[in-house]
Amino acid sequence: MRFGSTVFKMGAAAGLTGALLAAGAAVTAGLLVQDGAPATASAATVATPAPGADGIALAGPHAAAVTVPSSPDAWGGPRTGNEPTLSDRVVHYDIDATLDPVKHGVTGREKLTWRNRSAVPVKSVYLHLYMNAFEGSGSTFFTEKRQRETGFRSGVDTRDGEWGHIALRGVSQGDAQVPWTFVQPDGGPATDHTVVRFDLPTAVAPGASTTFDINFHTQLPRVIARTGYFGTFHLVGQWFPKIGVLELPGERGATAPRWNAHEMHLNSEFYADFGSYDVKLTVPKEYTVGATGERAGAPVEKDGMLTHRFVQGDVHDFAWTADRRTAKPMVDTWTGPGSPEVALTVLYPPEYAASAAPALKAAKDSLTYFSNTLGPYPYKTLTVVIPPYNAEEAGGMEYPTFFTAEGYVNADPDTASRYALDFVTIHEFGHGYFYGLLASNEFEEPMLDEGLNEYWDLRMLRARNQDIHLASPLSRKLGFAPSFKVFEAERLGTPRSDPADALGQNAYDRLQGIGPVYSRTATTMRDLEAHVGKEALEAAFKEYYRRWKFRHPSVADLRETLAEVTGQRAAVEAVFEQQVYRSTRVDDRIATFTSREEVPLPGTRQAGSAWAEDKQTDIDKRVETVRADWKKAHPDAKAGQGPYPYRTEVLLRRQGAAVPQTLRVTFADGSVETVRWDADEKWRKFSWVKPSKAVSAELDPQRRHYLDVSKLDDSRTIEPDASASRRWSLDVAAIFQTLLALIATV
C-alpha cells in the first residue's frame, strides 16, 4: 500500500510549492515525535484473547517481530517447483456475487472450503469481516483514527449515508447452522465487528477439510482506505468473509497451534492462507470489470447483466473493480525467463488517459526488474487500475495480480506527477512479491512487506537512474526543475534523531505512526547493503524469495537468510539487534579537528654540564630563518608544507549505536590516512605526525550510514569551507531559499 513513503509524498505534492514544502517537511520529520501514547492499550492492560472451544489460542494483541527462526518444514517446507501447485493450498473460495451499482452493494454466496493442517481437532474458526471497519465510529479503525486525531492518507471524512459494512445472512456447515460471535482479539472496543468466530457443529479432524456455505451482503462505503465507491467507480477490496490463519508449531514463532486473526486497525493490513479462488461477478453489461486472476470463458449475459468469471490459484486474496466510465483498456504482454507470458491490462478513466501508457511501461519494467533481482513472476495476468478523479483513497493499493495506481492529467517526463505515477506503480507491483508471493504477516511484521518493498522499489529507481523530480510543467518552462536522489530523500523522511519504534514493531502499536516502517526500513537495508555489498545482499534476497515464497516468513527467517547467504552474520545480526528488534539512534560525528605545526618550544635544557635556556624571542628568530631557507629550497611547495612536522588530531564522538566507521584524513601534500573505528565506545582520538598539514577530515566517506542523524557533522576542514555544509543535496535551507527566490521572481 502506498501510505507513508517519503519519496512518494515528495513527488506527488500538489504543485511546485507543495512539493517543496513536502521536501522540507520530510527533513523535519526526523526531528518530530507525535505527542501521546499509541491509541491501542498497552500489553499490561489488554489480556491475551480467550481460546475457542477447542482450546486453540489466538495470537496476542501486541504480537510483533519474531526472534526464533521457523522450522525447516514450516508451511510444508520450501517449494521446489515439483509440487502439483505453486503453494500448499489451505483454502478454496467459490463466490457468486452481484453488484448493485445504484446502492453500491454486493450480494454474495460463498462456499469456503478449509483444511485443518494441525494435529488437533478444530472446533472454532475465525474469519475477518474487514468491511465492518467502516460500519461506524465505534470500530477499531475509526476509534484509532479519532484518538490519534489523524486521517487515512488524504483524511477524507465519512459522511451520513457513506458508511460500509458486511452482514452475514446465514452460515452453515453441511446441513447444520453455524452460530457466530464477534470477538476483539486485540482488545478493541466491543463495537468492533471485524473478526468473527464460528463455533462449529462438527469439529474438523486433523488433516480433514470442511466447507462453509455463507450468504452475505457487503455495503461499500464512499471510497476510503483501500475500498469503496465514487460515482460509478467501484473498488471492491476486503469484501467477503475471509478465514484467518491457523499457525502451527515452528511457524513464525508458534509453539502450539494458534489462530492469527487481528482486528482491522487504522494502519494495519492483511494476512491470509494461500488457496484458490473461483469467483463469478455479475454487473450491468455497460460496466468494465477487472479482477484478480484469469478470465474463465466469455461473460454470460442475462437481463441486462453480465456475469464475469475469474479463477486464480496460489493467492491469498481477491479484489475487483467495476466502472461504467472506464475508457478503452490498454493491453499488452510481457515475457521473462522462468515466467509464463503475462497479459497486462490498464483500466483508467477518460480524464487520466495521459497516465495509462506510463503506468503500463512502469508495470512492464517492474516485471523485468523484480523477476531478475528476486525471482520469476509466476502468474499469467497483471491488472493495473487507475481510479477516477476524487477517488484518491482508492489509489495505491495492492492485491494479488491486481493493484491500483494513481492518475494524473499530465504525466510529462521529469515532472512531479510523472515521478509519482511511476513510483506508485512500481511500489504496488512490488507488493506482488513481498505481500503477495512471500505473504508475510502485515499486522505483526509490516516491515517485511512495506519496508522491504520500499527498499526494493528504490533499488529499481536507482538502477533505472530515475531521480525524484519536483517540477511541474509550468516550472519546467520557467527553467526550474529540481531533482533528488531517491535514497537521499528517503533518508530525510525517516526519524533519525529520536526514533521511537523498532522496525519489527507491529503496524498499530507505533508512537511515530506507520511512515517509518517504509522509510526507516528502506534506509536500514540500504545501509546494510553499503556494508556487506550490493551483490551479496541481492543474492541473499534472491535466496530469501526462493526459500520462502508461498510460506509466510518471519523477521527471524529474513535475518537468518541474510546472515547465511552474505556470509557476514555479525554485521546482519548487529543491524537486526539495533534497528529491527530495537530502535537505536545512529549519531557519530567529528567533534574536533586540529593540525598544528610542531616548532621548537621555549624552556631550559641541559647542555653538557651546564643548563641553557631557549628563549621565545630566540626561537622565533630561528624558526623564521629555517622557514625562509626551506621556502627557497622548495619554491613549488604547497601551502601546509614546511620544515617542521604537523601534529594532526581528530576526535570522534558517538551518541548512539556502535556502527563500523571509516575516517579519512587528507593532507596538503595529497597524502591520505584512512583508519577504521569499529569499537563499541563513546569516543576515540586519532593522531598523526606528518610533514604536511591536514586539509580535511571525513567520517563515513563511502556514505554507508544514512541512518546517521546528520551527515553535515561528518566532515571538517582546517580552513573555513562553506561547501561542506552545502554538499548534502537535500538541505532544507537550500530548498526554502530556492522556493523564496522563485516566488520573488515569477
PDB file of C-alpha atoms in Angstrom, residues 40-282:
ATOM      1  CA  THR A  40      -4.093   0.815  21.449  1.00  0.00           C
ATOM      2  CA  ALA A  41      -3.819  -0.214  25.065  1.00  0.00           C
ATOM      3  CA  SER A  42      -0.539  -1.477  26.408  1.00  0.00           C
ATOM      4  CA  ALA A  43       0.249  -5.155  26.775  1.00  0.00           C
ATOM      5  CA  ALA A  44      -0.261  -4.752  30.506  1.00  0.00           C
ATOM      6  CA  THR A  45      -3.878  -3.679  30.129  1.00  0.00           C
ATOM      7  CA  VAL A  46      -5.041  -5.944  27.293  1.00  0.00           C
ATOM      8  CA  ALA A  47      -5.320  -9.611  28.127  1.00  0.00           C
ATOM      9  CA  THR A  48      -4.492 -12.338  25.653  1.00  0.00           C
ATOM     10  CA  PRO A  49      -7.745 -13.325  23.931  1.00  0.00           C
ATOM     11  CA  ALA A  50      -9.548 -16.366  25.324  1.00  0.00           C
ATOM     12  CA  PRO A  51      -9.214 -19.524  23.200  1.00  0.00           C
ATOM     13  CA  GLY A  52     -12.163 -21.116  21.443  1.00  0.00           C
ATOM     14  CA  ALA A  53     -13.966 -24.289  22.499  1.00  0.00           C
ATOM     15  CA  ASP A  54     -11.039 -26.445  21.340  1.00  0.00           C
ATOM     16  CA  GLY A  55      -8.520 -24.580  23.481  1.00  0.00           C
ATOM     17  CA  ILE A  56      -6.616 -23.230  20.485  1.00  0.00           C
ATOM     18  CA  ALA A  57      -5.315 -19.781  21.413  1.00  0.00           C
ATOM     19  CA  LEU A  58      -5.301 -16.587  19.399  1.00  0.00           C
ATOM     20  CA  ALA A  59      -2.128 -14.628  18.662  1.00  0.00           C
ATOM     21  CA  GLY A  60      -1.542 -11.983  21.307  1.00  0.00           C
ATOM     22  CA  PRO A  61      -2.841  -8.457  20.764  1.00  0.00           C
ATOM     23  CA  HIS A  62       0.659  -6.981  20.728  1.00  0.00           C
ATOM     24  CA  ALA A  63       2.485  -9.671  18.787  1.00  0.00           C
ATOM     25  CA  ALA A  64       5.377  -8.232  16.796  1.00  0.00           C
ATOM     26  CA  ALA A  65       8.699  -9.263  15.257  1.00  0.00           C
ATOM     27  CA  VAL A  66       9.560 -12.931  15.675  1.00  0.00           C
ATOM     28  CA  THR A  67      13.034 -13.705  17.055  1.00  0.00           C
ATOM     29  CA  VAL A  68      13.167 -17.504  16.597  1.00  0.00           C
ATOM     30  CA  PRO A  69      13.530 -18.815  13.019  1.00  0.00           C
ATOM     31  CA  SER A  70      10.781 -21.036  11.661  1.00  0.00           C
ATOM     32  CA  SER A  71      11.440 -24.756  11.414  1.00  0.00           C
ATOM     33  CA  PRO A  72      12.780 -26.048   8.068  1.00  0.00           C
ATOM     34  CA  ASP A  73       9.474 -27.788   7.284  1.00  0.00           C
ATOM     35  CA  ALA A  74       7.290 -24.793   8.211  1.00  0.00           C
ATOM     36  CA  TRP A  75       4.367 -24.386   5.809  1.00  0.00           C
ATOM     37  CA  GLY A  76       5.324 -27.656   4.150  1.00  0.00           C
ATOM     38  CA  GLY A  77       8.955 -26.708   3.506  1.00  0.00           C
ATOM     39  CA  PRO A  78      10.425 -24.788   0.559  1.00  0.00           C
ATOM     40  CA  ARG A  79       8.546 -25.105  -2.708  1.00  0.00           C
ATOM     41  CA  THR A  80      10.740 -26.953  -5.189  1.00  0.00           C
ATOM     42  CA  GLY A  81       8.601 -26.469  -8.271  1.00  0.00           C
ATOM     43  CA  ASN A  82       7.849 -30.172  -8.479  1.00  0.00           C
ATOM     44  CA  GLU A  83       4.646 -29.932  -6.432  1.00  0.00           C
ATOM     45  CA  PRO A  84       1.279 -30.039  -8.232  1.00  0.00           C
ATOM     46  CA  THR A  85       0.517 -26.464  -7.126  1.00  0.00           C
ATOM     47  CA  LEU A  86       2.704 -23.436  -6.507  1.00  0.00           C
ATOM     48  CA  SER A  87       1.525 -23.139  -2.897  1.00  0.00           C
ATOM     49  CA  ASP A  88       0.221 -25.519  -0.287  1.00  0.00           C
ATOM     50  CA  ARG A  89      -3.405 -24.534  -0.813  1.00  0.00           C
ATOM     51  CA  VAL A  90      -5.178 -24.412   2.519  1.00  0.00           C
ATOM     52  CA  VAL A  91      -8.449 -22.824   1.454  1.00  0.00           C
ATOM     53  CA  HIS A  92     -10.734 -22.602  -1.576  1.00  0.00           C
ATOM     54  CA  TYR A  93     -13.276 -19.858  -2.189  1.00  0.00           C
ATOM     55  CA  ASP A  94     -16.177 -20.318  -4.587  1.00  0.00           C
ATOM     56  CA  ILE A  95     -18.028 -16.989  -4.660  1.00  0.00           C
ATOM     57  CA  ASP A  96     -21.013 -15.779  -6.655  1.00  0.00           C
ATOM     58  CA  ALA A  97     -21.526 -12.016  -6.243  1.00  0.00           C
ATOM     59  CA  THR A  98     -23.841  -9.399  -7.762  1.00  0.00           C
ATOM     60  CA  LEU A  99     -23.174  -5.650  -7.742  1.00  0.00           C
ATOM     61  CA  ASP A 100     -25.957  -3.106  -7.250  1.00  0.00           C
ATOM     62  CA  PRO A 101     -24.324  -0.007  -8.793  1.00  0.00           C
ATOM     63  CA  VAL A 102     -27.031   2.329  -7.504  1.00  0.00           C
ATOM     64  CA  LYS A 103     -26.972   1.297  -3.846  1.00  0.00           C
ATOM     65  CA  HIS A 104     -23.295   0.287  -4.102  1.00  0.00           C
ATOM     66  CA  GLY A 105     -23.923  -3.093  -2.508  1.00  0.00           C
ATOM     67  CA  VAL A 106     -22.644  -6.582  -3.272  1.00  0.00           C
ATOM     68  CA  THR A 107     -24.807  -9.612  -2.535  1.00  0.00           C
ATOM     69  CA  GLY A 108     -22.785 -12.790  -2.341  1.00  0.00           C
ATOM     70  CA  ARG A 109     -22.905 -16.539  -1.822  1.00  0.00           C
ATOM     71  CA  GLU A 110     -19.639 -18.062  -0.688  1.00  0.00           C
ATOM     72  CA  LYS A 111     -18.620 -21.696  -0.420  1.00  0.00           C
ATOM     73  CA  LEU A 112     -15.480 -21.735   1.730  1.00  0.00           C
ATOM     74  CA  THR A 113     -13.541 -24.991   1.978  1.00  0.00           C
ATOM     75  CA  TRP A 114     -10.825 -25.036   4.632  1.00  0.00           C
ATOM     76  CA  ARG A 115      -8.273 -27.712   5.522  1.00  0.00           C
ATOM     77  CA  ASN A 116      -7.087 -28.291   9.072  1.00  0.00           C
ATOM     78  CA  ARG A 117      -3.302 -28.513   8.827  1.00  0.00           C
ATOM     79  CA  SER A 118      -2.861 -29.127  12.529  1.00  0.00           C
ATOM     80  CA  ALA A 119      -2.631 -32.354  14.544  1.00  0.00           C
ATOM     81  CA  VAL A 120      -5.590 -31.442  16.771  1.00  0.00           C
ATOM     82  CA  PRO A 121      -9.350 -31.235  16.103  1.00  0.00           C
ATOM     83  CA  VAL A 122     -10.600 -27.713  15.433  1.00  0.00           C
ATOM     84  CA  LYS A 123     -13.965 -26.718  16.933  1.00  0.00           C
ATOM     85  CA  SER A 124     -13.846 -22.951  16.317  1.00  0.00           C
ATOM     86  CA  VAL A 125     -12.581 -20.935  13.359  1.00  0.00           C
ATOM     87  CA  TYR A 126     -12.034 -17.198  12.986  1.00  0.00           C
ATOM     88  CA  LEU A 127     -12.897 -15.072   9.975  1.00  0.00           C
ATOM     89  CA  HIS A 128     -12.159 -11.492   9.017  1.00  0.00           C
ATOM     90  CA  LEU A 129     -15.040  -9.189   8.140  1.00  0.00           C
ATOM     91  CA  TYR A 130     -12.831  -6.283   7.170  1.00  0.00           C
ATOM     92  CA  MET A 131     -15.613  -4.159   5.692  1.00  0.00           C
ATOM     93  CA  ASN A 132     -17.078  -3.717   9.176  1.00  0.00           C
ATOM     94  CA  ALA A 133     -14.184  -1.362   9.891  1.00  0.00           C
ATOM     95  CA  PHE A 134     -16.336   1.196   8.067  1.00  0.00           C
ATOM     96  CA  GLU A 135     -19.708   0.464   9.637  1.00  0.00           C
ATOM     97  CA  GLY A 136     -19.478   3.247  12.214  1.00  0.00           C
ATOM     98  CA  SER A 137     -17.322   5.333  14.521  1.00  0.00           C
ATOM     99  CA  GLY A 138     -17.144   2.537  17.103  1.00  0.00           C
ATOM    100  CA  SER A 139     -14.886   0.254  15.040  1.00  0.00           C
ATOM    101  CA  THR A 140     -11.236  -0.151  15.932  1.00  0.00           C
ATOM    102  CA  PHE A 141     -10.310   1.629  12.688  1.00  0.00           C
ATOM    103  CA  PHE A 142     -12.348   4.745  13.435  1.00  0.00           C
ATOM    104  CA  THR A 143     -11.548   4.661  17.154  1.00  0.00           C
ATOM    105  CA  GLU A 144      -7.829   4.826  16.386  1.00  0.00           C
ATOM    106  CA  LYS A 145      -8.435   7.480  13.748  1.00  0.00           C
ATOM    107  CA  ARG A 146     -10.333   9.596  16.277  1.00  0.00           C
ATOM    108  CA  GLN A 147      -7.950   9.074  19.196  1.00  0.00           C
ATOM    109  CA  ARG A 148      -4.877   9.822  17.130  1.00  0.00           C
ATOM    110  CA  GLU A 149      -6.550  12.821  15.513  1.00  0.00           C
ATOM    111  CA  THR A 150      -5.315  11.784  12.131  1.00  0.00           C
ATOM    112  CA  GLY A 151      -6.709  10.740   8.803  1.00  0.00           C
ATOM    113  CA  PHE A 152      -6.031   7.889   6.469  1.00  0.00           C
ATOM    114  CA  ARG A 153      -3.950   9.283   3.621  1.00  0.00           C
ATOM    115  CA  SER A 154      -5.978  12.291   2.448  1.00  0.00           C
ATOM    116  CA  GLY A 155      -8.172  12.299   5.543  1.00  0.00           C
ATOM    117  CA  VAL A 156     -11.475  12.068   3.663  1.00  0.00           C
ATOM    118  CA  ASP A 157     -14.299  12.067   6.193  1.00  0.00           C
ATOM    119  CA  THR A 158     -17.148   9.581   6.026  1.00  0.00           C
ATOM    120  CA  ARG A 159     -20.459  11.458   5.964  1.00  0.00           C
ATOM    121  CA  ASP A 160     -24.015  10.344   6.598  1.00  0.00           C
ATOM    122  CA  GLY A 161     -25.066   7.641   4.176  1.00  0.00           C
ATOM    123  CA  GLU A 162     -21.488   6.764   3.220  1.00  0.00           C
ATOM    124  CA  TRP A 163     -20.733   4.012   5.738  1.00  0.00           C
ATOM    125  CA  GLY A 164     -19.986   0.434   4.720  1.00  0.00           C
ATOM    126  CA  HIS A 165     -20.402  -2.973   6.308  1.00  0.00           C
ATOM    127  CA  ILE A 166     -20.606  -6.711   5.702  1.00  0.00           C
ATOM    128  CA  ALA A 167     -23.604  -8.618   7.016  1.00  0.00           C
ATOM    129  CA  LEU A 168     -23.678 -12.387   7.492  1.00  0.00           C
ATOM    130  CA  ARG A 169     -27.110 -13.616   6.377  1.00  0.00           C
ATOM    131  CA  GLY A 170     -26.547 -17.270   7.054  1.00  0.00           C
ATOM    132  CA  VAL A 171     -23.734 -19.716   7.726  1.00  0.00           C
ATOM    133  CA  SER A 172     -23.981 -23.489   7.541  1.00  0.00           C
ATOM    134  CA  GLN A 173     -21.624 -26.434   7.813  1.00  0.00           C
ATOM    135  CA  GLY A 174     -23.269 -29.195   5.827  1.00  0.00           C
ATOM    136  CA  ASP A 175     -26.911 -29.258   6.980  1.00  0.00           C
ATOM    137  CA  ALA A 176     -26.215 -27.577  10.326  1.00  0.00           C
ATOM    138  CA  GLN A 177     -26.433 -23.870  11.016  1.00  0.00           C
ATOM    139  CA  VAL A 178     -23.259 -22.320  12.432  1.00  0.00           C
ATOM    140  CA  PRO A 179     -23.568 -19.845  15.292  1.00  0.00           C
ATOM    141  CA  TRP A 180     -21.163 -16.923  15.260  1.00  0.00           C
ATOM    142  CA  THR A 181     -19.834 -14.393  17.740  1.00  0.00           C
ATOM    143  CA  PHE A 182     -17.977 -11.142  17.165  1.00  0.00           C
ATOM    144  CA  VAL A 183     -14.664 -11.056  19.030  1.00  0.00           C
ATOM    145  CA  GLN A 184     -11.970  -8.448  19.575  1.00  0.00           C
ATOM    146  CA  PRO A 185      -8.627 -10.305  19.602  1.00  0.00           C
ATOM    147  CA  ASP A 186      -6.648  -7.094  20.123  1.00  0.00           C
ATOM    148  CA  GLY A 187      -8.754  -5.739  22.966  1.00  0.00           C
ATOM    149  CA  GLY A 188     -10.514  -3.204  20.783  1.00  0.00           C
ATOM    150  CA  PRO A 189     -13.963  -1.788  21.510  1.00  0.00           C
ATOM    151  CA  ALA A 190     -16.877  -4.211  21.758  1.00  0.00           C
ATOM    152  CA  THR A 191     -18.384  -2.277  18.850  1.00  0.00           C
ATOM    153  CA  ASP A 192     -15.655  -3.563  16.522  1.00  0.00           C
ATOM    154  CA  HIS A 193     -17.025  -6.366  14.335  1.00  0.00           C
ATOM    155  CA  THR A 194     -14.060  -7.049  12.050  1.00  0.00           C
ATOM    156  CA  VAL A 195     -13.352 -10.540  13.470  1.00  0.00           C
ATOM    157  CA  VAL A 196     -15.985 -13.228  13.914  1.00  0.00           C
ATOM    158  CA  ARG A 197     -15.731 -16.695  15.480  1.00  0.00           C
ATOM    159  CA  PHE A 198     -17.678 -19.634  14.096  1.00  0.00           C
ATOM    160  CA  ASP A 199     -18.350 -22.351  16.686  1.00  0.00           C
ATOM    161  CA  LEU A 200     -18.663 -25.492  14.609  1.00  0.00           C
ATOM    162  CA  PRO A 201     -21.406 -28.091  14.904  1.00  0.00           C
ATOM    163  CA  THR A 202     -18.840 -30.651  13.696  1.00  0.00           C
ATOM    164  CA  ALA A 203     -15.174 -30.414  14.624  1.00  0.00           C
ATOM    165  CA  VAL A 204     -12.637 -30.573  11.808  1.00  0.00           C
ATOM    166  CA  ALA A 205     -10.356 -33.546  12.334  1.00  0.00           C
ATOM    167  CA  PRO A 206      -6.590 -33.265  11.833  1.00  0.00           C
ATOM    168  CA  GLY A 207      -5.803 -33.227   8.124  1.00  0.00           C
ATOM    169  CA  ALA A 208      -9.500 -33.085   7.187  1.00  0.00           C
ATOM    170  CA  SER A 209     -11.375 -30.351   5.348  1.00  0.00           C
ATOM    171  CA  THR A 210     -14.753 -28.753   5.924  1.00  0.00           C
ATOM    172  CA  THR A 211     -16.990 -26.499   3.862  1.00  0.00           C
ATOM    173  CA  PHE A 212     -18.992 -23.478   4.988  1.00  0.00           C
ATOM    174  CA  ASP A 213     -21.855 -22.064   2.952  1.00  0.00           C
ATOM    175  CA  ILE A 214     -22.074 -18.344   3.676  1.00  0.00           C
ATOM    176  CA  ASN A 215     -24.628 -15.863   2.455  1.00  0.00           C
ATOM    177  CA  PHE A 216     -23.524 -12.279   2.910  1.00  0.00           C
ATOM    178  CA  HIS A 217     -24.205  -8.726   1.827  1.00  0.00           C
ATOM    179  CA  THR A 218     -21.484  -6.093   1.579  1.00  0.00           C
ATOM    180  CA  GLN A 219     -22.352  -2.413   1.569  1.00  0.00           C
ATOM    181  CA  LEU A 220     -19.475  -0.461   0.084  1.00  0.00           C
ATOM    182  CA  PRO A 221     -18.528   2.837   1.738  1.00  0.00           C
ATOM    183  CA  ARG A 222     -17.724   6.008  -0.121  1.00  0.00           C
ATOM    184  CA  VAL A 223     -14.161   5.190  -1.179  1.00  0.00           C
ATOM    185  CA  ILE A 224     -11.881   5.069   1.851  1.00  0.00           C
ATOM    186  CA  ALA A 225      -8.828   3.125   2.939  1.00  0.00           C
ATOM    187  CA  ARG A 226      -8.398   0.621   0.107  1.00  0.00           C
ATOM    188  CA  THR A 227     -12.042   0.083  -0.893  1.00  0.00           C
ATOM    189  CA  GLY A 228     -15.380   1.672  -1.780  1.00  0.00           C
ATOM    190  CA  TYR A 229     -17.247   3.592  -4.481  1.00  0.00           C
ATOM    191  CA  PHE A 230     -17.268   7.028  -6.056  1.00  0.00           C
ATOM    192  CA  GLY A 231     -19.913   7.706  -8.680  1.00  0.00           C
ATOM    193  CA  THR A 232     -19.965   4.672 -10.949  1.00  0.00           C
ATOM    194  CA  PHE A 233     -16.484   3.587  -9.883  1.00  0.00           C
ATOM    195  CA  HIS A 234     -16.281   0.628  -7.506  1.00  0.00           C
ATOM    196  CA  LEU A 235     -13.125  -0.778  -5.958  1.00  0.00           C
ATOM    197  CA  VAL A 236     -14.239  -3.921  -4.167  1.00  0.00           C
ATOM    198  CA  GLY A 237     -11.497  -4.971  -1.766  1.00  0.00           C
ATOM    199  CA  GLN A 238     -11.730  -6.858   1.555  1.00  0.00           C
ATOM    200  CA  TRP A 239     -15.338  -7.505   0.685  1.00  0.00           C
ATOM    201  CA  PHE A 240     -16.005 -11.172   1.558  1.00  0.00           C
ATOM    202  CA  PRO A 241     -15.714 -13.274   4.749  1.00  0.00           C
ATOM    203  CA  LYS A 242     -12.110 -14.460   4.813  1.00  0.00           C
ATOM    204  CA  ILE A 243     -10.795 -17.124   7.151  1.00  0.00           C
ATOM    205  CA  GLY A 244      -7.863 -16.401   9.491  1.00  0.00           C
ATOM    206  CA  VAL A 245      -4.596 -18.305   9.582  1.00  0.00           C
ATOM    207  CA  LEU A 246      -4.051 -21.337  11.823  1.00  0.00           C
ATOM    208  CA  GLU A 247      -0.310 -21.321  12.512  1.00  0.00           C
ATOM    209  CA  LEU A 248       1.434 -24.500  13.622  1.00  0.00           C
ATOM    210  CA  PRO A 249       4.396 -25.091  15.949  1.00  0.00           C
ATOM    211  CA  GLY A 250       7.591 -23.916  14.284  1.00  0.00           C
ATOM    212  CA  GLU A 251       5.822 -21.346  12.115  1.00  0.00           C
ATOM    213  CA  ARG A 252       6.525 -17.677  12.866  1.00  0.00           C
ATOM    214  CA  GLY A 253       7.481 -18.426  16.458  1.00  0.00           C
ATOM    215  CA  ALA A 254       4.421 -20.506  17.333  1.00  0.00           C
ATOM    216  CA  THR A 255       4.998 -23.277  19.907  1.00  0.00           C
ATOM    217  CA  ALA A 256       1.455 -24.678  19.682  1.00  0.00           C
ATOM    218  CA  PRO A 257      -1.371 -24.322  17.167  1.00  0.00           C
ATOM    219  CA  ARG A 258      -2.735 -20.774  17.280  1.00  0.00           C
ATOM    220  CA  TRP A 259      -5.114 -18.644  15.280  1.00  0.00           C
ATOM    221  CA  ASN A 260      -3.796 -15.424  13.812  1.00  0.00           C
ATOM    222  CA  ALA A 261      -6.720 -13.061  13.235  1.00  0.00           C
ATOM    223  CA  HIS A 262      -6.279  -9.429  14.220  1.00  0.00           C
ATOM    224  CA  GLU A 263      -8.815  -6.640  14.122  1.00  0.00           C
ATOM    225  CA  MET A 264      -8.758  -4.167  11.245  1.00  0.00           C
ATOM    226  CA  HIS A 265      -6.615  -1.322  12.583  1.00  0.00           C
ATOM    227  CA  LEU A 266      -6.127   2.141  11.140  1.00  0.00           C
ATOM    228  CA  ASN A 267      -2.665   1.286   9.839  1.00  0.00           C
ATOM    229  CA  SER A 268      -2.650  -2.497   9.642  1.00  0.00           C
ATOM    230  CA  GLU A 269      -3.089  -4.579   6.545  1.00  0.00           C
ATOM    231  CA  PHE A 270      -3.623  -8.262   5.957  1.00  0.00           C
ATOM    232  CA  TYR A 271      -2.521 -11.869   6.413  1.00  0.00           C
ATOM    233  CA  ALA A 272      -4.165 -14.969   4.961  1.00  0.00           C
ATOM    234  CA  ASP A 273      -3.569 -18.537   3.819  1.00  0.00           C
ATOM    235  CA  PHE A 274      -2.813 -19.401   0.222  1.00  0.00           C
ATOM    236  CA  GLY A 275      -5.587 -21.051  -1.708  1.00  0.00           C
ATOM    237  CA  SER A 276      -7.637 -20.885  -4.875  1.00  0.00           C
ATOM    238  CA  TYR A 277     -10.500 -18.672  -5.996  1.00  0.00           C
ATOM    239  CA  ASP A 278     -13.363 -19.218  -8.403  1.00  0.00           C
ATOM    240  CA  VAL A 279     -15.397 -16.008  -8.468  1.00  0.00           C
ATOM    241  CA  LYS A 280     -18.415 -15.028 -10.562  1.00  0.00           C
ATOM    242  CA  LEU A 281     -19.161 -11.306 -10.699  1.00  0.00           C
ATOM    243  CA  THR A 282     -22.485 -10.101 -12.064  1.00  0.00           C
TER     244      THR A 282
END
